[in-house]
CSV table of C-alpha atoms in Angstrom, one decimal:
chain,number,residue,atom,x,y,z
R,24,MET,CA,67.7,94.8,45.8
R,25,SER,CA,68.6,91.3,47.0
R,26,THR,CA,69.7,91.8,50.6
R,27,PRO,CA,72.4,89.7,52.4
R,28,SER,CA,71.4,87.7,55.4
R,29,TYR,CA,69.7,89.9,58.0
R,30,ARG,CA,72.3,89.4,60.7
R,31,GLU,CA,75.3,90.1,58.5
R,32,ASP,CA,73.6,93.2,57.1
R,33,LEU,CA,72.7,94.5,60.5
R,34,ILE,CA,75.8,93.6,62.5
R,35,SER,CA,78.8,93.9,60.1
R,36,GLN,CA,78.0,95.1,56.6
R,37,VAL,CA,75.9,98.3,57.2
R,38,PRO,CA,78.3,99.5,59.9
R,39,ALA,CA,81.2,99.0,57.5
R,40,LEU,CA,79.3,100.9,54.8
R,41,GLN,CA,78.4,103.8,57.2
R,42,LEU,CA,82.0,104.2,58.3
R,43,LEU,CA,83.4,104.1,54.8
R,44,MET,CA,80.8,106.8,53.7
R,45,LYS,CA,81.9,109.0,56.7
R,46,MET,CA,85.5,108.5,55.5
R,47,GLY,CA,84.7,110.1,52.1
R,48,TYR,CA,83.4,107.2,49.9
R,49,THR,CA,80.3,108.0,47.9
R,50,TYR,CA,77.7,105.2,48.2
R,51,LEU,CA,76.3,103.5,45.1
R,52,SER,CA,73.5,101.1,45.4
R,53,PRO,CA,73.9,97.8,43.5
R,54,GLU,CA,71.6,99.1,40.8
R,55,GLU,CA,73.5,102.4,40.5
R,56,ALA,CA,76.8,100.5,40.3
R,57,MET,CA,75.4,98.4,37.5
R,58,VAL,CA,74.4,101.6,35.6
R,59,ALA,CA,78.0,102.9,36.2
R,60,ARG,CA,79.3,99.6,34.7
R,61,GLY,CA,77.5,100.4,31.5
R,62,GLY,CA,74.9,97.7,32.2
R,63,SER,CA,77.5,95.1,31.2
R,64,GLY,CA,79.5,92.3,33.0
R,65,TYR,CA,82.6,94.5,33.2
R,66,VAL,CA,83.7,95.2,36.7
R,67,LEU,CA,85.0,98.7,35.9
R,68,LEU,CA,82.6,101.6,36.6
R,69,GLU,CA,83.1,102.8,33.1
R,70,ASN,CA,80.9,105.8,33.3
R,71,ILE,CA,82.8,107.1,36.3
R,72,PHE,CA,86.1,106.3,34.6
R,73,ARG,CA,85.2,108.4,31.6
R,74,ARG,CA,84.1,111.4,33.7
R,75,GLN,CA,87.1,111.3,36.0
R,76,PHE,CA,90.1,110.7,33.8
R,77,PRO,CA,90.0,113.9,31.8
R,78,LEU,CA,90.0,115.7,35.2
R,79,ILE,CA,93.2,114.2,36.4
R,80,ASN,CA,95.0,114.0,33.0
R,81,SER,CA,96.0,116.8,30.7
R,82,ILE,CA,98.8,117.6,28.2
R,83,ASP,CA,101.1,120.5,28.9
R,84,TYR,CA,102.9,121.3,25.7
R,85,LYS,CA,104.8,124.5,24.9
R,86,GLY,CA,103.1,126.5,27.6
R,87,LYS,CA,99.6,125.4,26.6
R,88,VAL,CA,97.3,122.8,28.1
R,89,TYR,CA,95.4,120.3,26.0
R,90,GLU,CA,92.9,117.5,26.7
R,91,PHE,CA,93.5,113.9,25.8
R,92,SER,CA,91.4,112.9,22.9
R,93,GLU,CA,88.3,110.7,23.2
R,94,ALA,CA,90.2,108.0,21.3
R,95,ASN,CA,93.0,108.0,23.9
R,96,ILE,CA,90.5,107.8,26.8
R,97,ASN,CA,89.1,104.8,24.9
R,98,ASN,CA,92.7,103.4,24.6
R,99,ALA,CA,93.3,103.8,28.3
R,100,LEU,CA,90.1,102.0,29.1
R,101,ARG,CA,90.9,99.2,26.7
R,102,MET,CA,94.3,98.7,28.3
R,103,LEU,CA,92.5,98.2,31.7
R,104,LYS,CA,90.1,95.7,30.2
R,105,ASP,CA,92.6,93.8,28.0
R,106,LEU,CA,94.9,92.4,30.7
R,107,PRO,CA,97.2,89.4,29.7
R,108,VAL,CA,95.2,86.8,31.6
R,109,GLN,CA,96.7,84.1,29.2
R,110,ASP,CA,100.0,84.6,31.1
R,111,GLY,CA,98.5,83.6,34.4
R,112,TYR,CA,96.2,85.2,37.1
R,113,ILE,CA,98.9,86.9,39.2
R,114,ASN,CA,101.0,88.0,36.1
R,115,ALA,CA,97.9,89.7,34.8
R,116,ASN,CA,97.3,91.3,38.2
R,117,LYS,CA,101.0,92.5,38.1
R,118,HIS,CA,100.5,94.0,34.6
R,119,PHE,CA,97.5,95.9,36.0
R,120,TYR,CA,99.4,97.1,39.0
R,121,ASP,CA,102.2,98.3,36.8
R,122,LEU,CA,99.7,100.1,34.6
R,123,LEU,CA,98.1,101.6,37.6
R,124,THR,CA,101.3,102.8,39.4
R,125,GLN,CA,103.4,103.8,36.4
R,126,GLY,CA,100.7,105.0,34.0
R,127,GLU,CA,100.9,104.7,30.3
R,128,SER,CA,102.4,106.7,27.4
R,129,LEU,CA,99.8,107.7,24.8
R,130,GLU,CA,100.5,109.2,21.4
R,131,GLN,CA,98.5,112.3,20.3
R,132,ASN,CA,98.8,115.0,17.7
R,133,ILE,CA,99.2,118.4,19.3
R,134,ALA,CA,99.7,121.5,17.2
R,135,GLY,CA,100.7,119.4,14.2
R,136,ALA,CA,103.2,117.3,16.1
R,137,LYS,CA,102.7,113.7,17.1
R,138,LYS,CA,104.2,113.0,20.5
R,139,SER,CA,103.8,110.7,23.5
R,140,PHE,CA,102.3,111.9,26.7
R,141,SER,CA,102.0,110.3,30.2
R,142,PHE,CA,98.5,109.2,31.2
R,143,GLN,CA,97.7,108.3,34.8
R,144,TYR,CA,94.8,106.3,36.1
R,145,ILE,CA,95.2,107.6,39.7
R,146,ASP,CA,96.6,110.9,41.0
R,147,TRP,CA,98.9,109.4,43.6
R,148,LYS,CA,100.4,112.7,44.7
R,149,HIS,CA,97.1,114.4,45.3
R,150,PRO,CA,94.5,111.9,46.7
R,151,GLU,CA,91.8,114.6,46.8
R,152,ASN,CA,91.8,114.7,43.0
R,153,ASN,CA,90.5,111.2,42.8
R,154,VAL,CA,87.0,110.0,43.4
R,155,PHE,CA,86.2,107.2,45.8
R,156,HIS,CA,83.1,105.0,45.7
R,157,VAL,CA,81.7,102.2,47.8
R,158,THR,CA,79.0,99.7,46.8
R,159,GLU,CA,77.7,96.4,48.1
R,160,GLU,CA,76.5,93.0,46.8
R,161,PHE,CA,78.6,93.5,43.7
R,162,ALA,CA,77.4,90.8,41.3
R,163,VAL,CA,80.1,89.3,39.1
R,164,LYS,CA,79.5,86.4,36.7
R,165,ARG,CA,81.6,83.3,37.4
R,166,THR,CA,84.1,82.1,34.8
R,167,ASP,CA,82.3,80.0,32.1
R,168,ARG,CA,79.1,80.0,34.1
R,169,ASP,CA,75.8,81.9,34.3
R,170,ASP,CA,75.6,82.3,38.0
R,171,THR,CA,77.3,85.0,40.0
R,172,TYR,CA,79.3,85.6,43.2
R,173,ARG,CA,78.6,88.8,45.1
R,174,PRO,CA,81.3,90.3,47.3
R,175,ASP,CA,79.7,92.1,50.2
R,176,VAL,CA,81.5,95.5,49.9
R,177,MET,CA,83.6,96.9,47.1
R,178,LEU,CA,85.8,100.1,47.0
R,179,PHE,CA,86.6,101.9,43.8
R,180,VAL,CA,89.1,104.6,43.0
R,181,ASN,CA,88.2,106.5,39.8
R,182,GLY,CA,85.9,103.7,38.9
R,183,ILE,CA,88.5,100.9,39.3
R,184,PRO,CA,87.7,98.1,41.8
R,185,LEU,CA,90.7,98.0,44.1
R,186,VAL,CA,89.4,96.7,47.5
R,187,VAL,CA,87.2,93.6,48.1
R,188,ILE,CA,85.6,93.1,51.5
R,189,GLU,CA,83.7,90.2,52.9
R,190,CYS,CA,81.6,90.7,56.1
R,191,LYS,CA,80.4,87.9,58.4
R,192,SER,CA,78.2,87.9,61.4
R,193,PRO,CA,80.1,87.0,64.6
R,194,ARG,CA,77.2,84.8,65.5
R,195,ILE,CA,78.3,82.1,63.0
R,196,LYS,CA,81.0,79.5,63.7
R,197,GLU,CA,84.5,80.8,62.8
R,198,PRO,CA,83.3,83.9,60.9
R,199,LEU,CA,86.7,85.2,59.9
R,200,GLU,CA,87.8,81.8,58.6
R,201,GLU,CA,84.6,81.7,56.5
R,202,ALA,CA,85.2,85.2,55.1
R,203,ILE,CA,88.8,84.4,54.2
R,204,SER,CA,87.7,81.1,52.6
R,205,GLN,CA,85.2,83.0,50.5
R,206,HIS,CA,87.9,85.3,49.2
R,207,LEU,CA,90.1,82.3,48.3
R,208,ARG,CA,87.2,80.5,46.6
R,209,ASN,CA,86.3,83.5,44.6
R,210,GLN,CA,89.9,83.7,43.3
R,211,GLN,CA,89.9,80.2,41.9
R,212,SER,CA,89.6,79.5,38.2
R,213,HIS,CA,85.9,78.7,38.5
R,214,GLY,CA,85.3,81.9,40.6
R,215,ILE,CA,85.3,85.6,39.7
R,216,ARG,CA,88.9,86.3,38.7
R,217,ASP,CA,87.5,88.9,36.4
R,218,LEU,CA,87.1,91.0,39.5
R,219,TYR,CA,90.1,89.9,41.6
R,220,VAL,CA,92.6,90.5,38.8
R,221,TYR,CA,92.1,94.2,39.7
R,222,SER,CA,92.3,93.8,43.5
R,223,ASN,CA,95.0,95.2,45.7
R,224,VAL,CA,93.6,95.0,49.2
R,225,LEU,CA,91.4,92.2,50.5
R,226,MET,CA,89.6,92.4,53.9
R,227,SER,CA,87.6,90.0,56.0
R,228,LEU,CA,85.5,91.6,58.7
R,229,SER,CA,83.5,90.1,61.6
R,230,VAL,CA,82.9,93.1,64.0
R,231,ASN,CA,85.4,92.0,66.7
R,232,GLU,CA,87.8,90.3,64.3
R,233,ALA,CA,89.3,91.6,61.1
R,234,LYS,CA,92.2,90.6,58.8
R,235,PHE,CA,93.6,91.9,55.5
R,236,ALA,CA,95.7,90.5,52.7
R,237,THR,CA,96.3,91.1,49.0
R,238,THR,CA,95.6,89.2,45.8
R,239,GLY,CA,96.5,85.5,46.0
R,240,THR,CA,97.5,85.5,49.7
R,241,PRO,CA,97.1,82.0,51.3
R,242,LYS,CA,95.0,81.8,54.4
R,243,GLU,CA,97.9,81.4,56.8
R,244,PHE,CA,99.4,84.8,55.8
R,245,TRP,CA,96.3,87.0,56.3
R,246,ALA,CA,97.2,89.5,59.0
R,247,VAL,CA,95.9,91.8,61.6
R,248,TRP,CA,96.8,95.5,61.7
R,249,LYS,CA,97.8,97.3,64.9
R,250,GLU,CA,98.3,101.0,65.6
R,251,GLN,CA,99.3,102.7,68.8
R,252,ASP,CA,98.4,106.3,67.9
R,253,THR,CA,95.9,107.4,70.5
R,254,ASP,CA,95.0,110.5,68.5
R,255,ARG,CA,93.8,108.2,65.6
R,256,PHE,CA,91.7,106.2,68.0
R,257,GLU,CA,90.0,109.3,69.1
R,258,GLU,CA,89.5,110.5,65.5
R,259,LEU,CA,87.9,107.1,64.8
R,260,ARG,CA,85.6,107.3,67.8
R,261,LYS,CA,84.4,110.7,66.9
R,262,LEU,CA,83.9,109.7,63.2
R,263,LYS,CA,81.9,106.6,64.1
R,264,ASN,CA,79.6,108.7,66.3
R,265,THR,CA,79.0,111.3,63.7
R,266,PRO,CA,75.6,110.8,62.0
R,267,LEU,CA,75.5,110.5,58.3
R,268,PRO,CA,73.8,113.4,56.5
R,269,ASP,CA,70.2,112.7,55.7
R,270,ASP,CA,70.7,112.3,52.0
R,271,GLU,CA,73.4,109.8,52.4
R,272,LYS,CA,71.4,107.9,55.0
R,273,THR,CA,68.5,107.8,52.6
R,274,ALA,CA,70.7,106.4,49.8
R,275,LEU,CA,72.0,103.7,52.1
R,276,PHE,CA,68.7,102.6,53.5
R,277,LYS,CA,66.1,103.2,50.8
R,278,GLU,CA,66.2,99.6,49.5
R,279,ARG,CA,66.2,98.1,53.0
R,280,TYR,CA,63.4,97.2,55.4
R,281,ARG,CA,62.2,100.1,57.5
R,282,HIS,CA,63.1,98.4,60.8
R,283,VAL,CA,66.8,98.3,59.7
R,284,ARG,CA,67.0,102.1,59.4
R,285,ARG,CA,65.1,102.4,62.7
R,286,PHE,CA,67.6,100.2,64.3
R,287,PHE,CA,70.5,102.4,63.2
R,288,ASP,CA,68.6,105.6,64.0
R,289,LEU,CA,68.1,104.4,67.6
R,290,SER,CA,71.8,103.3,67.8
R,291,GLU,CA,72.9,106.9,67.1
R,292,GLU,CA,71.2,108.0,70.4
R,293,GLU,CA,74.0,106.4,72.5
R,294,GLU,CA,77.8,106.3,72.3
R,295,LEU,CA,78.9,103.6,69.8
R,296,ARG,CA,82.0,101.7,70.7
R,297,THR,CA,84.6,101.1,68.0
R,298,THR,CA,85.3,97.6,66.9
R,299,GLU,CA,88.2,95.7,65.3
R,300,GLN,CA,86.5,96.0,61.9
R,301,ASP,CA,86.2,99.7,62.4
R,302,SER,CA,89.9,100.0,63.3
R,303,LEU,CA,91.0,98.0,60.2
R,304,LEU,CA,88.7,100.0,57.9
R,305,TYR,CA,89.9,103.3,59.3
R,306,SER,CA,93.6,102.2,59.3
R,307,LEU,CA,93.7,100.9,55.7
R,308,CYS,CA,90.9,102.6,53.8
R,309,GLN,CA,91.2,106.3,54.5
R,310,PRO,CA,91.7,107.5,51.0
R,311,ALA,CA,95.2,109.0,51.4
R,312,ARG,CA,96.4,105.9,53.5
R,313,LEU,CA,94.9,103.5,51.0
R,314,LEU,CA,96.7,105.1,48.1
R,315,ASP,CA,100.0,105.2,50.1
R,316,ILE,CA,99.8,101.5,50.9
R,317,MET,CA,98.9,100.5,47.4
R,318,TYR,CA,101.7,102.6,45.8
R,319,HIS,CA,104.5,102.1,48.2
R,320,PHE,CA,103.8,98.9,50.2
R,321,ILE,CA,102.9,96.2,47.6
R,322,VAL,CA,105.6,94.1,45.9
R,323,TYR,CA,105.7,91.1,43.6
R,324,ASP,CA,108.3,88.6,44.7
R,325,ALA,CA,109.0,85.6,42.4
R,326,GLY,CA,105.3,85.4,41.3
R,327,VAL,CA,103.9,86.1,44.8
R,328,LYS,CA,102.1,89.3,45.6
R,329,LYS,CA,102.9,90.7,49.0
R,330,ILE,CA,101.5,93.6,51.1
R,331,ALA,CA,103.2,95.2,54.1
R,332,ARG,CA,102.2,94.2,57.6
R,333,TYR,CA,101.7,96.9,60.1
R,334,GLN,CA,105.2,96.6,61.6
R,335,GLN,CA,106.8,96.9,58.1
R,336,TYR,CA,104.7,99.9,57.3
R,337,PHE,CA,105.5,101.8,60.4
R,338,ALA,CA,109.2,100.8,60.4
R,339,VAL,CA,109.5,102.4,56.9
R,340,LYS,CA,107.5,105.4,57.8
R,341,ASN,CA,109.4,106.1,61.0
R,342,THR,CA,112.7,105.5,59.4
R,343,MET,CA,111.9,108.0,56.6
R,344,LYS,CA,110.9,110.6,59.1
R,345,ARG,CA,114.3,110.2,60.8
R,346,ILE,CA,116.5,110.3,57.7
R,347,ALA,CA,114.6,112.4,55.2
R,348,ARG,CA,115.7,115.8,56.4
R,349,PRO,CA,119.3,116.5,57.4
R,350,ASP,CA,120.2,118.6,60.5
R,351,SER,CA,121.7,122.1,60.3
R,352,ALA,CA,125.1,120.6,59.5
R,353,GLY,CA,123.8,118.5,56.6
R,354,ALA,CA,124.1,115.2,58.5
R,355,ARG,CA,121.3,112.6,58.5
R,356,ALA,CA,120.4,110.6,61.6
R,357,GLY,CA,121.0,106.9,61.6
R,358,GLY,CA,119.4,104.1,63.6
R,359,VAL,CA,118.6,100.4,63.9
R,360,ILE,CA,115.4,98.6,63.1
R,361,TRP,CA,115.1,95.5,65.4
R,362,HIS,CA,113.2,92.5,64.0
R,363,THR,CA,112.1,89.3,65.4
R,364,GLN,CA,112.5,86.1,63.4
R,365,GLY,CA,109.8,85.8,60.7
R,366,SER,CA,108.7,89.5,61.0
R,367,GLY,CA,109.5,90.3,57.4
R,368,LYS,CA,112.9,92.1,57.6
R,369,SER,CA,113.8,91.3,53.9
R,370,LEU,CA,110.5,92.9,52.7
R,371,THR,CA,111.0,95.8,55.0
R,372,MET,CA,114.4,96.4,53.4
R,373,VAL,CA,112.9,96.3,49.9
R,374,MET,CA,110.2,98.8,50.8
R,375,LEU,CA,112.6,101.1,52.7
R,376,ALA,CA,115.1,101.0,49.8
R,377,GLU,CA,112.3,102.0,47.4
R,378,ALA,CA,111.1,104.8,49.7
R,379,ILE,CA,114.7,106.2,49.9
R,380,ALA,CA,115.3,105.9,46.2
R,381,THR,CA,112.1,107.7,45.3
R,382,HIS,CA,112.1,110.4,48.0
R,383,PRO,CA,112.3,113.9,46.4
R,384,ASP,CA,114.6,115.3,49.1
R,385,ILE,CA,117.1,112.5,48.9
R,386,ARG,CA,119.3,112.8,45.9
R,387,ASN,CA,121.7,110.1,44.6
R,388,PRO,CA,121.1,107.7,47.5
R,389,LYS,CA,123.5,104.9,48.1
R,390,ILE,CA,122.0,101.7,49.5
R,391,ILE,CA,124.2,98.9,50.7
R,392,LEU,CA,122.9,95.5,51.6
R,393,VAL,CA,125.0,93.2,53.8
R,394,THR,CA,124.0,89.6,54.4
R,395,ASP,CA,125.6,86.6,56.0
R,396,ARG,CA,124.0,84.0,53.7
R,397,VAL,CA,123.7,83.4,50.0
R,398,ASP,CA,120.0,82.5,49.9
R,399,LEU,CA,119.0,86.0,51.1
């Protein structure tokens, strides 16, 4: 395999891959990922898609369970491939996001009757029913060119590329700026939009610095993520210091120089400290957390795609804990969310309203918005 620069590989990229594997992602080498892509330029892992979707989709009709036909599996795959890019990059990305979160209705003949049945690309309610893969140096051909760009790390859910990660050595000048600029370059019309049209979470890592964003986010709006849960920090510390099983370690290092594996084998003999890139990966990419953020905390606002910052995420989560279950008298607790200027209170309201409206234990919610200005 064509390896990245020695320092990035050693300092940022391999530690990121190791942590993701410990979090439940199955590692695919670049060659294995190409096989899963069907050996084509498509960025979907089509072989994994075809294996997984019959496992999370079935038809329950008149007390019997039926499988979706091969033709409908092909239709579902075609819908993922045939995004309306002619309507613009972000519009195509929104079409994909709607397809992903809402599913699709597919017609099929069952017991002599032709009816429509819901088909889902991801089991959002049961994260454990999905499959999660990670690969590296993911080669994607540039638009109208023969050369490729290669994002450092890619995360897939059920064979669909949803997270793009760039890793940089902290020994270069302004590594995080370089990583973000690389994402922005890759999303240009001459870049690899064939990949980013599927993206939902973008991450830039440089060991002691880390930021995240979503598709189309300008450089100035990339954000850090902060958590104050000490139990989660301890979970992360233990996870980072848990060695990979031998078979997974072999898969990760078999195409690398021997001294690279020896370096990491030696590193396991002492306590490893957690870094900012570890914290961001652990906070956003744990499978259940990743699906939660993608499903509930991404919105499209007048052609701009936005993802929640940490304060918005935890404001909504803590509010829902407070109001979701009434007390013994049937009353729900109230409260106030205090915001500073520019902290995203409008987006918090949108996400909180959506969380209230879709909560299974809150029936017929009434949401009232009061504002003191017309432009809000």
